[in-house]
Amino acid sequence: MRVRSAGHADVDAVLPLYEWLFAVPGSPPPDWDPAAGRSRLDAVCAAPDSGVLLAEDDDEVLGFCAVHLDILSVRYGRRAWVEDLAVAPQARSRGTGSLLLHAAASWAHGRGASHLELDSAQARHDAHRFYERHDPGSRTVCFGWELPLRPAGGATRGDQLRT
């Protein structure tokens, strides 16, 4: 098995693999649009600060990982973020995910990142066991909001900040 970077020519083959992330316990985002996803995936493959890594065996893609250089943290320096990591159901527990996670770490370290981070939905217990086996240096709770942000408690208080 080998890992390589995806490029423009891989986008049409990789996009359907996102279904692996949408399978239970996951689900597609409420506004999932494959055409928009294709455009975004193409942009990620082309951007110098992000990449999509493919794990292949005999030219069959068995997994992928999207990794991005993230914020420049005052406390920690440059961080990198694993946005998506998925392995084909038939390739799980065969080292594919580990190969991709290590490739993402190498990719990030080679671009000056001091940390590799990701978040994972609470329902993804199998994924959490996988990440725990890789001895994360920290565990956090992540909160996310769809924008625009509503006032706490749903009350209407007007614009809190005018830009």
PDB file of C-alpha atoms in Angstrom:
ATOM      1  CA  MET A   1       0.000   0.000   0.000  1.00  0.00           C
ATOM      2  CA  ARG A   2       1.225   3.488  -0.757  1.00  0.00           C
ATOM      3  CA  VAL A   3       0.108   7.055  -0.047  1.00  0.00           C
ATOM      4  CA  ARG A   4       0.197   9.798  -2.648  1.00  0.00           C
ATOM      5  CA  SER A   5      -1.211  13.299  -3.022  1.00  0.00           C
ATOM      6  CA  ALA A   6      -4.413  13.670  -4.986  1.00  0.00           C
ATOM      7  CA  GLY A   7      -4.591  16.117  -7.851  1.00  0.00           C
ATOM      8  CA  HIS A   8      -7.165  17.559 -10.205  1.00  0.00           C
ATOM      9  CA  ALA A   9      -7.381  14.285 -12.157  1.00  0.00           C
ATOM     10  CA  ASP A  10      -8.427  12.423  -8.972  1.00  0.00           C
ATOM     11  CA  VAL A  11     -11.359  14.633  -7.943  1.00  0.00           C
ATOM     12  CA  ASP A  12     -14.107  12.715  -9.777  1.00  0.00           C
ATOM     13  CA  ALA A  13     -12.892   9.407  -8.307  1.00  0.00           C
ATOM     14  CA  VAL A  14     -12.455  10.716  -4.752  1.00  0.00           C
ATOM     15  CA  LEU A  15     -15.695  12.687  -4.344  1.00  0.00           C
ATOM     16  CA  PRO A  16     -17.938   9.567  -4.168  1.00  0.00           C
ATOM     17  CA  LEU A  17     -15.697   8.226  -1.388  1.00  0.00           C
ATOM     18  CA  TYR A  18     -17.096  10.890   0.915  1.00  0.00           C
ATOM     19  CA  GLU A  19     -20.065   8.533   1.227  1.00  0.00           C
ATOM     20  CA  TRP A  20     -17.831   6.570   3.638  1.00  0.00           C
ATOM     21  CA  LEU A  21     -18.061   9.572   5.984  1.00  0.00           C
ATOM     22  CA  PHE A  22     -21.821   9.862   5.483  1.00  0.00           C
ATOM     23  CA  ALA A  23     -22.481   6.233   6.475  1.00  0.00           C
ATOM     24  CA  VAL A  24     -23.942   5.583   9.939  1.00  0.00           C
ATOM     25  CA  PRO A  25     -23.035   6.860  12.494  1.00  0.00           C
ATOM     26  CA  GLY A  26     -22.298   9.831  10.201  1.00  0.00           C
ATOM     27  CA  SER A  27     -24.637  11.613   7.847  1.00  0.00           C
ATOM     28  CA  PRO A  28     -24.298  14.034   4.958  1.00  0.00           C
ATOM     29  CA  PRO A  29     -24.306  17.707   5.887  1.00  0.00           C
ATOM     30  CA  PRO A  30     -27.847  19.117   5.625  1.00  0.00           C
ATOM     31  CA  ASP A  31     -26.913  21.221   2.614  1.00  0.00           C
ATOM     32  CA  TRP A  32     -24.615  18.670   0.885  1.00  0.00           C
ATOM     33  CA  ASP A  33     -24.310  19.499  -2.779  1.00  0.00           C
ATOM     34  CA  PRO A  34     -22.046  17.154  -4.789  1.00  0.00           C
ATOM     35  CA  ALA A  35     -21.294  19.869  -7.372  1.00  0.00           C
ATOM     36  CA  ALA A  36     -20.146  22.274  -4.655  1.00  0.00           C
ATOM     37  CA  GLY A  37     -18.251  19.420  -2.978  1.00  0.00           C
ATOM     38  CA  ARG A  38     -16.461  18.672  -6.246  1.00  0.00           C
ATOM     39  CA  SER A  39     -15.438  22.315  -6.629  1.00  0.00           C
ATOM     40  CA  ARG A  40     -14.206  22.469  -3.026  1.00  0.00           C
ATOM     41  CA  LEU A  41     -12.300  19.191  -3.358  1.00  0.00           C
ATOM     42  CA  ASP A  42     -10.616  20.471  -6.507  1.00  0.00           C
ATOM     43  CA  ALA A  43      -9.639  23.679  -4.666  1.00  0.00           C
ATOM     44  CA  VAL A  44      -8.249  21.701  -1.722  1.00  0.00           C
ATOM     45  CA  CYS A  45      -6.147  19.550  -4.064  1.00  0.00           C
ATOM     46  CA  ALA A  46      -4.765  22.671  -5.769  1.00  0.00           C
ATOM     47  CA  ALA A  47      -4.100  24.838  -2.701  1.00  0.00           C
ATOM     48  CA  PRO A  48      -0.512  25.046  -1.397  1.00  0.00           C
ATOM     49  CA  ASP A  49      -1.667  25.001   2.241  1.00  0.00           C
ATOM     50  CA  SER A  50      -3.899  21.930   1.981  1.00  0.00           C
ATOM     51  CA  GLY A  51      -3.906  18.532   0.404  1.00  0.00           C
ATOM     52  CA  VAL A  52      -5.751  15.285  -0.033  1.00  0.00           C
ATOM     53  CA  LEU A  53      -3.754  12.131   0.585  1.00  0.00           C
ATOM     54  CA  LEU A  54      -4.824   8.848  -0.987  1.00  0.00           C
ATOM     55  CA  ALA A  55      -3.979   5.376   0.300  1.00  0.00           C
ATOM     56  CA  GLU A  56      -3.846   2.996  -2.646  1.00  0.00           C
ATOM     57  CA  ASP A  57      -3.249  -0.682  -3.156  1.00  0.00           C
ATOM     58  CA  ASP A  58      -2.978  -1.914  -6.754  1.00  0.00           C
ATOM     59  CA  ASP A  59      -4.348   1.471  -7.927  1.00  0.00           C
ATOM     60  CA  GLU A  60      -7.508   1.043  -5.828  1.00  0.00           C
ATOM     61  CA  VAL A  61      -8.141   3.930  -3.418  1.00  0.00           C
ATOM     62  CA  LEU A  62      -8.678   2.426   0.021  1.00  0.00           C
ATOM     63  CA  GLY A  63      -8.715   5.637   2.014  1.00  0.00           C
ATOM     64  CA  PHE A  64      -8.249   9.377   1.922  1.00  0.00           C
ATOM     65  CA  CYS A  65      -7.309  12.172   4.263  1.00  0.00           C
ATOM     66  CA  ALA A  66      -7.770  15.914   3.744  1.00  0.00           C
ATOM     67  CA  VAL A  67      -5.225  17.939   5.691  1.00  0.00           C
ATOM     68  CA  HIS A  68      -4.874  21.721   5.956  1.00  0.00           C
ATOM     69  CA  LEU A  69      -2.436  24.130   7.486  1.00  0.00           C
ATOM     70  CA  ASP A  70      -4.531  25.939  10.050  1.00  0.00           C
ATOM     71  CA  ILE A  71      -4.053  28.891  12.341  1.00  0.00           C
ATOM     72  CA  LEU A  72      -0.806  30.361  13.537  1.00  0.00           C
ATOM     73  CA  SER A  73      -1.364  29.936  17.259  1.00  0.00           C
ATOM     74  CA  VAL A  74       0.333  32.434  19.553  1.00  0.00           C
ATOM     75  CA  ARG A  75       0.763  29.646  22.105  1.00  0.00           C
ATOM     76  CA  TYR A  76       1.787  26.725  19.885  1.00  0.00           C
ATOM     77  CA  GLY A  77       2.883  27.976  16.481  1.00  0.00           C
ATOM     78  CA  ARG A  78       1.478  26.691  13.181  1.00  0.00           C
ATOM     79  CA  ARG A  79      -1.146  23.975  13.489  1.00  0.00           C
ATOM     80  CA  ALA A  80      -2.507  21.581  10.921  1.00  0.00           C
ATOM     81  CA  TRP A  81      -5.998  20.162  10.775  1.00  0.00           C
ATOM     82  CA  VAL A  82      -7.256  16.817   9.528  1.00  0.00           C
ATOM     83  CA  GLU A  83     -10.667  17.681   8.133  1.00  0.00           C
ATOM     84  CA  ASP A  84     -11.615  14.310   6.663  1.00  0.00           C
ATOM     85  CA  LEU A  85     -10.130  10.860   7.145  1.00  0.00           C
ATOM     86  CA  ALA A  86     -12.016   7.860   5.800  1.00  0.00           C
ATOM     87  CA  VAL A  87     -11.157   4.277   4.943  1.00  0.00           C
ATOM     88  CA  ALA A  88     -13.102   1.882   2.735  1.00  0.00           C
ATOM     89  CA  PRO A  89     -15.104  -0.552   4.879  1.00  0.00           C
ATOM     90  CA  GLN A  90     -13.227  -3.547   3.412  1.00  0.00           C
ATOM     91  CA  ALA A  91      -9.841  -1.947   4.241  1.00  0.00           C
ATOM     92  CA  ARG A  92     -10.448  -1.122   7.902  1.00  0.00           C
ATOM     93  CA  SER A  93      -8.242  -2.692  10.581  1.00  0.00           C
ATOM     94  CA  ARG A  94      -5.517  -3.305   7.975  1.00  0.00           C
ATOM     95  CA  GLY A  95      -3.318  -0.279   8.723  1.00  0.00           C
ATOM     96  CA  THR A  96      -4.813   2.011   6.079  1.00  0.00           C
ATOM     97  CA  GLY A  97      -5.994   4.654   8.536  1.00  0.00           C
ATOM     98  CA  SER A  98      -2.681   4.587  10.414  1.00  0.00           C
ATOM     99  CA  LEU A  99      -0.786   5.029   7.172  1.00  0.00           C
ATOM    100  CA  LEU A 100      -2.946   8.044   6.287  1.00  0.00           C
ATOM    101  CA  LEU A 101      -2.711   9.613   9.759  1.00  0.00           C
ATOM    102  CA  HIS A 102       1.080   9.292   9.743  1.00  0.00           C
ATOM    103  CA  ALA A 103       1.254  10.669   6.193  1.00  0.00           C
ATOM    104  CA  ALA A 104      -0.860  13.657   7.276  1.00  0.00           C
ATOM    105  CA  ALA A 105       1.457  14.227  10.251  1.00  0.00           C
ATOM    106  CA  SER A 106       4.494  14.082   7.980  1.00  0.00           C
ATOM    107  CA  TRP A 107       2.832  16.425   5.464  1.00  0.00           C
ATOM    108  CA  ALA A 108       2.036  18.911   8.254  1.00  0.00           C
ATOM    109  CA  HIS A 109       5.433  18.687   9.944  1.00  0.00           C
ATOM    110  CA  GLY A 110       7.153  19.234   6.610  1.00  0.00           C
ATOM    111  CA  ARG A 111       5.232  22.503   6.262  1.00  0.00           C
ATOM    112  CA  GLY A 112       6.207  23.797   9.692  1.00  0.00           C
ATOM    113  CA  ALA A 113       3.244  22.667  11.796  1.00  0.00           C
ATOM    114  CA  SER A 114       3.861  21.806  15.435  1.00  0.00           C
ATOM    115  CA  HIS A 115       0.473  20.147  16.017  1.00  0.00           C
ATOM    116  CA  LEU A 116      -1.960  17.993  14.079  1.00  0.00           C
ATOM    117  CA  GLU A 117      -5.563  18.231  15.232  1.00  0.00           C
ATOM    118  CA  LEU A 118      -8.993  16.937  14.289  1.00  0.00           C
ATOM    119  CA  ASP A 119     -12.446  16.712  15.709  1.00  0.00           C
ATOM    120  CA  SER A 120     -14.751  13.743  15.584  1.00  0.00           C
ATOM    121  CA  ALA A 121     -18.473  13.499  16.225  1.00  0.00           C
ATOM    122  CA  GLN A 122     -19.389  11.972  19.569  1.00  0.00           C
ATOM    123  CA  ALA A 123     -21.185   9.042  17.902  1.00  0.00           C
ATOM    124  CA  ARG A 124     -18.038   7.835  16.077  1.00  0.00           C
ATOM    125  CA  HIS A 125     -16.908   5.377  18.747  1.00  0.00           C
ATOM    126  CA  ASP A 126     -14.897   3.188  16.344  1.00  0.00           C
ATOM    127  CA  ALA A 127     -13.010   6.235  15.086  1.00  0.00           C
ATOM    128  CA  HIS A 128     -12.313   7.332  18.663  1.00  0.00           C
ATOM    129  CA  ARG A 129     -10.792   3.939  19.483  1.00  0.00           C
ATOM    130  CA  PHE A 130      -8.605   4.298  16.380  1.00  0.00           C
ATOM    131  CA  TYR A 131      -7.427   7.781  17.432  1.00  0.00           C
ATOM    132  CA  GLU A 132      -6.804   6.660  21.020  1.00  0.00           C
ATOM    133  CA  ARG A 133      -4.524   3.873  19.739  1.00  0.00           C
ATOM    134  CA  HIS A 134      -2.370   6.600  18.198  1.00  0.00           C
ATOM    135  CA  ASP A 135      -1.737   8.178  21.619  1.00  0.00           C
ATOM    136  CA  PRO A 136      -2.965  11.746  21.124  1.00  0.00           C
ATOM    137  CA  GLY A 137      -1.075  14.274  23.209  1.00  0.00           C
ATOM    138  CA  SER A 138      -4.280  16.079  24.093  1.00  0.00           C
ATOM    139  CA  ARG A 139      -8.035  15.695  24.006  1.00  0.00           C
ATOM    140  CA  THR A 140     -10.419  18.608  23.798  1.00  0.00           C
ATOM    141  CA  VAL A 141     -14.086  19.386  23.425  1.00  0.00           C
ATOM    142  CA  CYS A 142     -14.922  21.170  20.194  1.00  0.00           C
ATOM    143  CA  PHE A 143     -17.918  23.434  19.667  1.00  0.00           C
ATOM    144  CA  GLY A 144     -19.128  24.530  16.253  1.00  0.00           C
ATOM    145  CA  TRP A 145     -21.689  26.965  14.969  1.00  0.00           C
ATOM    146  CA  GLU A 146     -23.315  27.429  11.611  1.00  0.00           C
ATOM    147  CA  LEU A 147     -23.314  31.073  10.659  1.00  0.00           C
ATOM    148  CA  PRO A 148     -24.873  33.525  11.173  1.00  0.00           C
ATOM    149  CA  LEU A 149     -24.609  33.029  14.912  1.00  0.00           C
ATOM    150  CA  ARG A 150     -27.858  33.421  16.834  1.00  0.00           C
ATOM    151  CA  PRO A 151     -27.958  35.106  20.255  1.00  0.00           C
ATOM    152  CA  ALA A 152     -27.785  32.761  23.260  1.00  0.00           C
ATOM    153  CA  GLY A 153     -31.161  31.316  24.191  1.00  0.00           C
ATOM    154  CA  GLY A 154     -32.603  32.277  20.815  1.00  0.00           C
ATOM    155  CA  ALA A 155     -33.598  35.739  22.033  1.00  0.00           C
ATOM    156  CA  THR A 156     -33.621  38.518  19.487  1.00  0.00           C
ATOM    157  CA  ARG A 157     -31.299  41.218  20.774  1.00  0.00           C
ATOM    158  CA  GLY A 158     -30.398  43.039  17.576  1.00  0.00           C
ATOM    159  CA  ASP A 159     -26.966  43.194  16.092  1.00  0.00           C
ATOM    160  CA  GLN A 160     -24.345  42.635  18.772  1.00  0.00           C
ATOM    161  CA  LEU A 161     -21.518  43.770  16.549  1.00  0.00           C
ATOM    162  CA  ARG A 162     -21.781  45.941  13.510  1.00  0.00           C
ATOM    163  CA  THR A 163     -19.139  45.496  10.887  1.00  0.00           C
TER     164      THR A 163
END
